[in-house]
Amino acid sequence: MITVLAGGVGAARYLRGQLQTAEQVTAIVNTGDDIELHGLHVSPDIDTIIYTLSGQSDNDRGWGLCDETWTAFKEAKELGLDAWFQLGDRDIGTHLARTSWLQEGMSLSEVTTRLATARAVKCRVLPMSNDPVRTHVTLAAEGREVGFQEYFVQLGYSVPISGVRFAGADVAKPAPGVLDAVENADVVVIAPSNPVVSVGPILALDGIYEALSARKDRNIAISPLIGGKALKGPAARMMTELGERADAVGVARRYRDIVSTLVIDEVDGGLVEEVESVGVRAVVAPTIMSSLEAAVELARVTVASVS
Ligand code: GDP
Ligand code: CA
């Protein structure tokens, strides 16, 4: 079994490749980005993974479902609703189902299994926790804390931050199956996801960091930063603003106690020595998953590097 610690897009692309090369794949997915909006429970990273693995993601937009329409959202705005988080009609269907089932008393794990099964996803998709964990960031200029989606969507991550907090992580328990999936995996892969806000919340949960360090030799990460940049999103910017190096060396420093190896992109071949001086073995490979074939090859190289 391969277990993958996952955020959204980077992880979903990787998982698509991993599923072609391994029998059993479990994704432990960040829920720190979750948000309750207009009475609906939205789980952006879980949805990105389910939509991508069911072949229904919208590749041009980069999020949400394909063949989407926006009638409900437009109607609500015309009626005067202050709606800043775009919700497509098909997407709303997901959120209605999730929210109803949660209100009926199902756990987020149960709901997620049901949604993944309904879309014929072959990967076992586990939310990191059934308890609420919410990522907040502190805006450097004002010292004010805002929710992650407010920073990411409303502010377009264009303002400097000075801190990140995972509210609830101190009391949240890993969801059923999560610790087991870490302990019993042949290989644990930390996907090329945002180290701060996608992987950070998972590592903050009770017992996960310890479980990972105890089997560090069979854990590997893939750098989401290529040539000191994120392919998309605020990972590089956030790391710089938090005083870290925004490159593969910064990623190696974050994960040094929980992985033995880091896959870094070919363009970062010059960073091998510096990564290894952090105490993490570096494997250089093409890491841009522009096609399914590229993702399959990355999954193959990644798993082979620690098994
Ligand atoms: P989000 O929750 O949708 O923002 O997604 P993630 O946290 O999973 O992913 C964001 C990170 O994934 C960014 O830092 C990207 O650089 C990285 N990423 C996305 N696609 C790829 C890829 O094909 N290769 C690598 N190495 N990183 C990627
Ligand atoms: Ca996310």
mmCIF file of C-alpha atoms and ligand atoms in Angstrom:
data_model
loop_
_atom_site.group_PDB
_atom_site.id
_atom_site.type_symbol
_atom_site.label_atom_id
_atom_site.label_comp_id
_atom_site.label_asym_id
_atom_site.label_seq_id
_atom_site.Cartn_x
_atom_site.Cartn_y
_atom_site.Cartn_z
ATOM 1 C CA MET A 1 0.000 0.000 0.000
ATOM 2 C CA ILE A 2 1.196 3.499 -0.866
ATOM 3 C CA THR A 3 -0.013 6.343 1.345
ATOM 4 C CA VAL A 4 0.087 9.889 0.027
ATOM 5 C CA LEU A 5 -0.209 13.032 2.160
ATOM 6 C CA ALA A 6 -2.225 15.324 -0.048
ATOM 7 C CA GLY A 7 -3.323 18.901 -0.642
ATOM 8 C CA GLY A 8 -5.256 19.726 -3.807
ATOM 9 C CA VAL A 9 -3.971 20.090 -7.361
ATOM 10 C CA GLY A 10 -0.340 18.914 -7.011
ATOM 11 C CA ALA A 11 -1.472 15.881 -5.033
ATOM 12 C CA ALA A 12 -4.338 15.040 -7.374
ATOM 13 C CA ARG A 13 -1.977 15.009 -10.358
ATOM 14 C CA TYR A 14 0.454 12.781 -8.506
ATOM 15 C CA LEU A 15 -2.267 10.388 -7.334
ATOM 16 C CA ARG A 16 -3.478 9.943 -10.894
ATOM 17 C CA GLY A 17 -0.021 8.591 -11.765
ATOM 18 C CA GLN A 18 0.345 6.582 -8.560
ATOM 19 C CA LEU A 19 -2.934 4.749 -9.183
ATOM 20 C CA GLN A 20 -1.554 3.387 -12.460
ATOM 21 C CA THR A 21 1.456 1.812 -10.739
ATOM 22 C CA ALA A 22 0.208 0.592 -7.348
ATOM 23 C CA GLU A 23 -2.611 -1.733 -6.341
ATOM 24 C CA GLN A 24 -3.653 0.071 -3.201
ATOM 25 C CA VAL A 25 -3.328 3.810 -2.773
ATOM 26 C CA THR A 26 -4.570 5.812 0.208
ATOM 27 C CA ALA A 27 -4.689 9.602 0.190
ATOM 28 C CA ILE A 28 -4.739 11.473 3.503
ATOM 29 C CA VAL A 29 -6.184 14.821 2.522
ATOM 30 C CA ASN A 30 -5.877 18.272 4.048
ATOM 31 C CA THR A 31 -9.113 19.727 5.406
ATOM 32 C CA GLY A 32 -7.593 22.952 6.765
ATOM 33 C CA ASP A 33 -8.949 24.755 3.660
ATOM 34 C CA ASP A 34 -12.528 23.642 4.373
ATOM 35 C CA ILE A 35 -15.093 26.375 4.731
ATOM 36 C CA GLU A 36 -18.773 26.662 5.578
ATOM 37 C CA LEU A 37 -20.353 28.937 2.988
ATOM 38 C CA HIS A 38 -24.048 29.827 2.675
ATOM 39 C CA GLY A 39 -24.791 26.833 4.880
ATOM 40 C CA LEU A 40 -22.757 24.470 2.695
ATOM 41 C CA HIS A 41 -19.712 22.504 3.811
ATOM 42 C CA VAL A 42 -17.030 22.909 1.123
ATOM 43 C CA SER A 43 -13.897 20.695 1.207
ATOM 44 C CA PRO A 44 -11.752 22.107 -1.614
ATOM 45 C CA ASP A 45 -8.826 19.668 -1.445
ATOM 46 C CA ILE A 46 -10.989 16.553 -1.109
ATOM 47 C CA ASP A 47 -13.081 17.734 -4.055
ATOM 48 C CA THR A 48 -10.048 18.521 -6.209
ATOM 49 C CA ILE A 49 -8.828 14.979 -5.632
ATOM 50 C CA ILE A 50 -12.166 13.279 -6.244
ATOM 51 C CA TYR A 51 -12.913 15.390 -9.324
ATOM 52 C CA THR A 52 -9.445 14.789 -10.801
ATOM 53 C CA LEU A 53 -9.356 11.051 -10.098
ATOM 54 C CA SER A 54 -12.814 10.588 -11.596
ATOM 55 C CA GLY A 55 -11.675 12.422 -14.739
ATOM 56 C CA GLN A 56 -14.171 15.211 -14.159
ATOM 57 C CA SER A 57 -11.946 18.129 -13.177
ATOM 58 C CA ASP A 58 -11.786 21.275 -15.273
ATOM 59 C CA ASN A 59 -8.208 21.471 -16.477
ATOM 60 C CA ASP A 60 -8.368 24.960 -17.965
ATOM 61 C CA ARG A 61 -9.839 26.624 -14.879
ATOM 62 C CA GLY A 62 -7.614 24.517 -12.636
ATOM 63 C CA TRP A 63 -10.328 23.816 -10.051
ATOM 64 C CA GLY A 64 -13.889 22.541 -9.922
ATOM 65 C CA LEU A 65 -15.774 20.287 -12.320
ATOM 66 C CA CYS A 66 -15.794 20.120 -16.110
ATOM 67 C CA ASP A 67 -18.952 21.023 -18.063
ATOM 68 C CA GLU A 68 -19.834 23.405 -15.250
ATOM 69 C CA THR A 69 -22.557 26.070 -15.368
ATOM 70 C CA TRP A 70 -23.031 28.987 -12.977
ATOM 71 C CA THR A 71 -26.785 29.600 -12.911
ATOM 72 C CA ALA A 72 -27.344 29.320 -9.145
ATOM 73 C CA PHE A 73 -24.338 31.491 -8.303
ATOM 74 C CA LYS A 74 -25.359 34.231 -10.780
ATOM 75 C CA GLU A 75 -28.952 34.154 -9.594
ATOM 76 C CA ALA A 76 -27.908 34.537 -5.946
ATOM 77 C CA LYS A 77 -25.643 37.471 -6.827
ATOM 78 C CA GLU A 78 -28.423 39.157 -8.796
ATOM 79 C CA LEU A 79 -30.652 38.767 -5.764
ATOM 80 C CA GLY A 80 -28.042 40.686 -3.797
ATOM 81 C CA LEU A 81 -26.156 37.875 -2.063
ATOM 82 C CA ASP A 82 -22.596 38.870 -1.230
ATOM 83 C CA ALA A 83 -20.971 35.804 -2.777
ATOM 84 C CA TRP A 84 -17.180 35.955 -3.296
ATOM 85 C CA PHE A 85 -16.467 32.222 -3.474
ATOM 86 C CA GLN A 86 -17.551 30.920 -6.875
ATOM 87 C CA LEU A 87 -19.688 27.796 -6.741
ATOM 88 C CA GLY A 88 -20.708 26.086 -9.974
ATOM 89 C CA ASP A 89 -24.025 24.272 -10.311
ATOM 90 C CA ARG A 90 -22.469 20.801 -10.474
ATOM 91 C CA ASP A 91 -20.150 21.665 -7.597
ATOM 92 C CA ILE A 92 -23.126 22.845 -5.511
ATOM 93 C CA GLY A 93 -24.560 19.351 -6.015
ATOM 94 C CA THR A 94 -21.510 17.901 -4.254
ATOM 95 C CA HIS A 95 -21.804 20.390 -1.414
ATOM 96 C CA LEU A 96 -25.525 19.785 -0.974
ATOM 97 C CA ALA A 97 -24.926 16.047 -0.698
ATOM 98 C CA ARG A 98 -21.973 16.455 1.683
ATOM 99 C CA THR A 99 -23.762 18.959 3.910
ATOM 100 C CA SER A 100 -26.975 16.928 4.082
ATOM 101 C CA TRP A 101 -25.134 13.748 5.024
ATOM 102 C CA LEU A 102 -23.084 15.571 7.680
ATOM 103 C CA GLN A 103 -26.304 16.995 9.095
ATOM 104 C CA GLU A 104 -27.780 13.498 9.192
ATOM 105 C CA GLY A 105 -24.883 12.542 11.468
ATOM 106 C CA MET A 106 -22.418 10.911 9.077
ATOM 107 C CA SER A 107 -18.746 11.717 9.679
ATOM 108 C CA LEU A 108 -16.685 13.559 7.072
ATOM 109 C CA SER A 109 -14.834 10.248 6.450
ATOM 110 C CA GLU A 110 -18.082 8.438 5.698
ATOM 111 C CA VAL A 111 -19.314 11.255 3.497
ATOM 112 C CA THR A 112 -16.003 11.364 1.611
ATOM 113 C CA THR A 113 -16.080 7.603 0.976
ATOM 114 C CA ARG A 114 -19.608 7.934 -0.318
ATOM 115 C CA LEU A 115 -18.724 10.805 -2.661
ATOM 116 C CA ALA A 116 -15.586 9.046 -3.937
ATOM 117 C CA THR A 117 -17.492 5.793 -4.495
ATOM 118 C CA ALA A 118 -20.306 7.577 -6.306
ATOM 119 C CA ARG A 119 -17.750 9.019 -8.724
ATOM 120 C CA ALA A 120 -15.995 5.621 -9.083
ATOM 121 C CA VAL A 121 -12.684 6.802 -7.621
ATOM 122 C CA LYS A 122 -10.277 3.880 -7.084
ATOM 123 C CA CYS A 123 -8.122 5.625 -4.504
ATOM 124 C CA ARG A 124 -9.046 5.373 -0.819
ATOM 125 C CA VAL A 125 -9.644 9.024 0.078
ATOM 126 C CA LEU A 126 -9.414 9.846 3.800
ATOM 127 C CA PRO A 127 -9.945 13.328 5.191
ATOM 128 C CA MET A 128 -7.092 14.003 7.624
ATOM 129 C CA SER A 129 -9.596 14.471 10.461
ATOM 130 C CA ASN A 130 -13.312 14.379 11.147
ATOM 131 C CA ASP A 131 -12.855 17.246 13.583
ATOM 132 C CA PRO A 132 -12.762 20.838 12.321
ATOM 133 C CA VAL A 133 -9.288 22.237 11.645
ATOM 134 C CA ARG A 134 -9.224 25.642 9.989
ATOM 135 C CA THR A 135 -6.166 27.367 8.572
ATOM 136 C CA HIS A 136 -5.833 31.057 9.380
ATOM 137 C CA VAL A 137 -3.126 33.438 8.222
ATOM 138 C CA THR A 138 -1.965 36.664 9.834
ATOM 139 C CA LEU A 139 -1.687 39.622 7.455
ATOM 140 C CA ALA A 140 1.718 41.213 8.097
ATOM 141 C CA ALA A 141 0.691 44.840 7.626
ATOM 142 C CA GLU A 142 -2.410 44.867 9.822
ATOM 143 C CA GLY A 143 -1.585 42.042 12.227
ATOM 144 C CA ARG A 144 -5.130 40.829 11.511
ATOM 145 C CA GLU A 145 -5.915 37.128 11.155
ATOM 146 C CA VAL A 146 -8.109 35.956 8.258
ATOM 147 C CA GLY A 147 -9.431 32.558 7.206
ATOM 148 C CA PHE A 148 -7.427 30.765 4.523
ATOM 149 C CA GLN A 149 -10.050 31.161 1.771
ATOM 150 C CA GLU A 150 -10.356 34.867 2.514
ATOM 151 C CA TYR A 151 -6.582 35.164 1.996
ATOM 152 C CA PHE A 152 -6.463 32.799 -0.976
ATOM 153 C CA VAL A 153 -9.613 33.716 -2.901
ATOM 154 C CA GLN A 154 -10.756 37.138 -1.695
ATOM 155 C CA LEU A 155 -7.294 38.701 -1.373
ATOM 156 C CA GLY A 156 -5.784 36.589 -4.170
ATOM 157 C CA TYR A 157 -2.785 35.914 -1.841
ATOM 158 C CA SER A 158 -1.404 39.289 -2.860
ATOM 159 C CA VAL A 159 -0.653 40.601 0.639
ATOM 160 C CA PRO A 160 2.318 39.624 2.837
ATOM 161 C CA ILE A 161 1.647 37.302 5.760
ATOM 162 C CA SER A 162 3.512 36.948 9.022
ATOM 163 C CA GLY A 163 2.063 33.751 10.455
ATOM 164 C CA VAL A 164 -0.077 30.661 9.889
ATOM 165 C CA ARG A 165 -2.260 28.917 12.468
ATOM 166 C CA PHE A 166 -4.255 25.683 12.236
ATOM 167 C CA ALA A 167 -7.175 26.389 14.548
ATOM 168 C CA GLY A 168 -8.460 23.207 16.156
ATOM 169 C CA ALA A 169 -5.414 21.096 15.268
ATOM 170 C CA ASP A 170 -4.420 20.827 18.937
ATOM 171 C CA VAL A 171 -7.597 18.928 19.788
ATOM 172 C CA ALA A 172 -8.457 17.303 16.435
ATOM 173 C CA LYS A 173 -7.910 13.552 16.136
ATOM 174 C CA PRO A 174 -6.696 11.952 12.925
ATOM 175 C CA ALA A 175 -9.688 10.395 11.117
ATOM 176 C CA PRO A 176 -10.203 6.620 11.421
ATOM 177 C CA GLY A 177 -7.648 4.777 9.295
ATOM 178 C CA VAL A 178 -5.237 7.695 9.009
ATOM 179 C CA LEU A 179 -2.587 6.620 11.515
ATOM 180 C CA ASP A 180 -2.921 3.046 10.337
ATOM 181 C CA ALA A 181 -2.361 4.148 6.720
ATOM 182 C CA VAL A 182 0.854 5.910 7.784
ATOM 183 C CA GLU A 183 2.139 3.077 9.970
ATOM 184 C CA ASN A 184 1.356 0.225 7.576
ATOM 185 C CA ALA A 185 2.223 1.773 4.216
ATOM 186 C CA ASP A 186 5.038 0.279 2.179
ATOM 187 C CA VAL A 187 5.922 3.838 1.246
ATOM 188 C CA VAL A 188 4.563 7.188 2.453
ATOM 189 C CA VAL A 189 4.792 9.940 -0.160
ATOM 190 C CA ILE A 190 4.381 13.614 0.691
ATOM 191 C CA ALA A 191 2.831 14.907 -2.528
ATOM 192 C CA PRO A 192 4.084 18.057 -4.264
ATOM 193 C CA SER A 193 1.588 20.184 -2.365
ATOM 194 C CA ASN A 194 1.951 23.487 -0.539
ATOM 195 C CA PRO A 195 4.213 22.564 2.444
ATOM 196 C CA VAL A 196 2.790 25.346 4.624
ATOM 197 C CA VAL A 197 -0.976 25.208 4.178
ATOM 198 C CA SER A 198 -1.639 21.830 2.523
ATOM 199 C CA VAL A 199 0.803 19.487 4.261
ATOM 200 C CA GLY A 200 1.283 21.639 7.398
ATOM 201 C CA PRO A 201 -2.211 20.950 8.815
ATOM 202 C CA ILE A 202 -1.836 17.177 8.355
ATOM 203 C CA LEU A 203 1.512 17.192 10.183
ATOM 204 C CA ALA A 204 -0.010 19.248 13.007
ATOM 205 C CA LEU A 205 -2.471 16.490 13.970
ATOM 206 C CA ASP A 206 -1.908 14.449 17.080
ATOM 207 C CA GLY A 207 0.431 11.510 16.480
ATOM 208 C CA ILE A 208 1.073 11.948 12.731
ATOM 209 C CA TYR A 209 4.479 13.575 12.962
ATOM 210 C CA GLU A 210 5.663 10.936 15.439
ATOM 211 C CA ALA A 211 4.286 8.096 13.307
ATOM 212 C CA LEU A 212 6.089 9.491 10.267
ATOM 213 C CA SER A 213 9.422 10.027 12.041
ATOM 214 C CA ALA A 214 9.331 6.462 13.364
ATOM 215 C CA ARG A 215 9.451 5.144 9.764
ATOM 216 C CA LYS A 216 11.370 7.970 8.115
ATOM 217 C CA ASP A 217 13.452 5.618 5.912
ATOM 218 C CA ARG A 218 10.389 4.610 3.921
ATOM 219 C CA ASN A 219 9.017 8.121 3.512
ATOM 220 C CA ILE A 220 9.731 10.393 0.548
ATOM 221 C CA ALA A 221 8.562 13.859 -0.499
ATOM 222 C CA ILE A 222 8.366 15.550 -3.891
ATOM 223 C CA SER A 223 9.250 19.225 -4.014
ATOM 224 C CA PRO A 224 6.356 21.429 -5.147
ATOM 225 C CA LEU A 225 8.893 24.211 -5.721
ATOM 226 C CA ILE A 226 10.721 24.097 -9.029
ATOM 227 C CA GLY A 227 13.478 26.615 -9.688
ATOM 228 C CA GLY A 228 12.391 28.462 -6.547
ATOM 229 C CA LYS A 229 8.824 28.885 -7.790
ATOM 230 C CA ALA A 230 5.470 27.214 -7.305
ATOM 231 C CA LEU A 231 3.802 26.131 -10.543
ATOM 232 C CA LYS A 232 0.721 27.846 -9.165
ATOM 233 C CA GLY A 233 -0.422 29.254 -5.850
ATOM 234 C CA PRO A 234 1.239 30.899 -2.872
ATOM 235 C CA ALA A 235 3.679 28.200 -1.641
ATOM 236 C CA ALA A 236 6.895 30.055 -2.566
ATOM 237 C CA ARG A 237 5.607 33.402 -1.469
ATOM 238 C CA MET A 238 4.374 32.099 1.888
ATOM 239 C CA MET A 239 7.672 30.356 2.633
ATOM 240 C CA THR A 240 9.646 33.525 1.842
ATOM 241 C CA GLU A 241 7.352 35.633 3.999
ATOM 242 C CA LEU A 242 7.705 33.161 6.872
ATOM 243 C CA GLY A 243 11.501 33.539 6.662
ATOM 244 C CA GLU A 244 12.217 30.239 4.940
ATOM 245 C CA ARG A 245 14.056 29.470 1.720
ATOM 246 C CA ALA A 246 11.505 29.137 -1.056
ATOM 247 C CA ASP A 247 13.132 26.303 -2.942
ATOM 248 C CA ALA A 248 13.890 22.588 -2.662
ATOM 249 C CA VAL A 249 16.297 23.305 0.212
ATOM 250 C CA GLY A 250 13.522 25.029 2.170
ATOM 251 C CA VAL A 251 11.235 22.045 1.491
ATOM 252 C CA ALA A 252 13.979 19.641 2.668
ATOM 253 C CA ARG A 253 14.357 21.644 5.893
ATOM 254 C CA ARG A 254 10.623 21.379 6.569
ATOM 255 C CA TYR A 255 10.538 17.613 6.081
ATOM 256 C CA ARG A 256 14.034 16.614 7.312
ATOM 257 C CA ASP A 257 12.759 14.692 10.369
ATOM 258 C CA ILE A 258 10.013 12.781 8.571
ATOM 259 C CA VAL A 259 11.423 11.786 5.171
ATOM 260 C CA SER A 260 14.707 10.198 4.123
ATOM 261 C CA THR A 261 14.520 11.397 0.523
ATOM 262 C CA LEU A 262 13.287 14.364 -1.524
ATOM 263 C CA VAL A 263 12.588 14.254 -5.248
ATOM 264 C CA ILE A 264 13.672 17.543 -6.796
ATOM 265 C CA ASP A 265 13.190 18.713 -10.334
ATOM 266 C CA GLU A 266 15.865 18.496 -13.026
ATOM 267 C CA VAL A 267 16.199 22.265 -13.098
ATOM 268 C CA ASP A 268 17.264 22.081 -9.440
ATOM 269 C CA GLY A 269 20.140 19.626 -10.041
ATOM 270 C CA GLY A 270 22.461 22.328 -8.687
ATOM 271 C CA LEU A 271 20.775 22.116 -5.255
ATOM 272 C CA VAL A 272 21.615 18.438 -4.573
ATOM 273 C CA GLU A 273 24.515 19.190 -2.244
ATOM 274 C CA GLU A 274 22.605 21.777 -0.263
ATOM 275 C CA VAL A 275 19.566 19.504 0.085
ATOM 276 C CA GLU A 276 21.786 16.668 1.264
ATOM 277 C CA SER A 277 23.572 18.921 3.767
ATOM 278 C CA VAL A 278 20.150 19.298 5.425
ATOM 279 C CA GLY A 279 20.194 15.522 5.979
ATOM 280 C CA VAL A 280 17.826 14.486 3.189
ATOM 281 C CA ARG A 281 18.895 12.397 0.188
ATOM 282 C CA ALA A 282 18.100 14.137 -3.104
ATOM 283 C CA VAL A 283 16.803 12.334 -6.184
ATOM 284 C CA VAL A 284 16.731 14.400 -9.369
ATOM 285 C CA ALA A 285 13.891 13.665 -11.800
ATOM 286 C CA PRO A 286 11.436 15.439 -14.094
ATOM 287 C CA THR A 287 8.660 16.461 -11.697
ATOM 288 C CA ILE A 288 6.281 18.495 -13.861
ATOM 289 C CA MET A 289 3.189 16.324 -14.375
ATOM 290 C CA SER A 290 1.990 17.851 -17.613
ATOM 291 C CA SER A 291 0.604 14.496 -18.785
ATOM 292 C CA LEU A 292 -0.598 11.263 -17.230
ATOM 293 C CA GLU A 293 2.563 9.554 -18.531
ATOM 294 C CA ALA A 294 4.730 12.116 -16.722
ATOM 295 C CA ALA A 295 2.789 11.510 -13.486
ATOM 296 C CA VAL A 296 3.118 7.732 -13.839
ATOM 297 C CA GLU A 297 6.869 8.037 -14.361
ATOM 298 C CA LEU A 298 7.202 10.382 -11.356
ATOM 299 C CA ALA A 299 5.263 7.910 -9.175
ATOM 300 C CA ARG A 300 7.477 5.074 -10.383
ATOM 301 C CA VAL A 301 10.724 6.937 -9.659
ATOM 302 C CA THR A 302 9.422 8.148 -6.281
ATOM 303 C CA VAL A 303 8.388 4.737 -4.960
ATOM 304 C CA ALA A 304 11.512 3.035 -6.364
ATOM 305 C CA SER A 305 13.726 5.575 -4.570
ATOM 306 C CA VAL A 306 12.737 4.369 -1.091
ATOM 307 C CA SER A 307 11.779 0.735 -1.555
HETATM 308 P P1 GDP B 1 -3.975 23.317 -3.874
HETATM 309 O O1 GDP B 1 -4.510 22.875 -2.546
HETATM 310 O O2 GDP B 1 -4.890 23.050 -5.010
HETATM 311 O O3 GDP B 1 -3.343 24.659 -3.864
HETATM 312 O O4 GDP B 1 -2.843 22.338 -4.208
HETATM 313 P P2 GDP B 1 -1.581 21.716 -3.571
HETATM 314 O O5 GDP B 1 -1.192 22.257 -2.245
HETATM 315 O O6 GDP B 1 -1.679 20.245 -3.753
HETATM 316 O O7 GDP B 1 -0.609 22.170 -4.656
HETATM 317 C C1 GDP B 1 -0.017 23.412 -4.820
HETATM 318 C C2 GDP B 1 1.435 23.141 -5.126
HETATM 319 O O8 GDP B 1 1.523 22.050 -6.041
HETATM 320 C C3 GDP B 1 2.123 24.295 -5.806
HETATM 321 O O9 GDP B 1 3.202 24.677 -4.972
HETATM 322 C C4 GDP B 1 2.636 23.723 -7.122
HETATM 323 O O10 GDP B 1 3.946 24.167 -7.426
HETATM 324 C C5 GDP B 1 2.618 22.240 -6.883
HETATM 325 N N1 GDP B 1 2.390 21.483 -8.103
HETATM 326 C C6 GDP B 1 1.280 21.478 -8.874
HETATM 327 N N2 GDP B 1 1.460 20.688 -9.959
HETATM 328 C C7 GDP B 1 2.728 20.184 -9.847
HETATM 329 C C8 GDP B 1 3.534 19.325 -10.667
HETATM 330 O O11 GDP B 1 3.130 18.864 -11.736
HETATM 331 N N3 GDP B 1 4.805 19.037 -10.216
HETATM 332 C C9 GDP B 1 5.300 19.551 -9.044
HETATM 333 N N4 GDP B 1 6.536 19.211 -8.674
HETATM 334 N N5 GDP B 1 4.570 20.380 -8.274
HETATM 335 C C10 GDP B 1 3.315 20.688 -8.665
HETATM 336 CA CA CA B 2 -5.817 23.502 -0.926
#
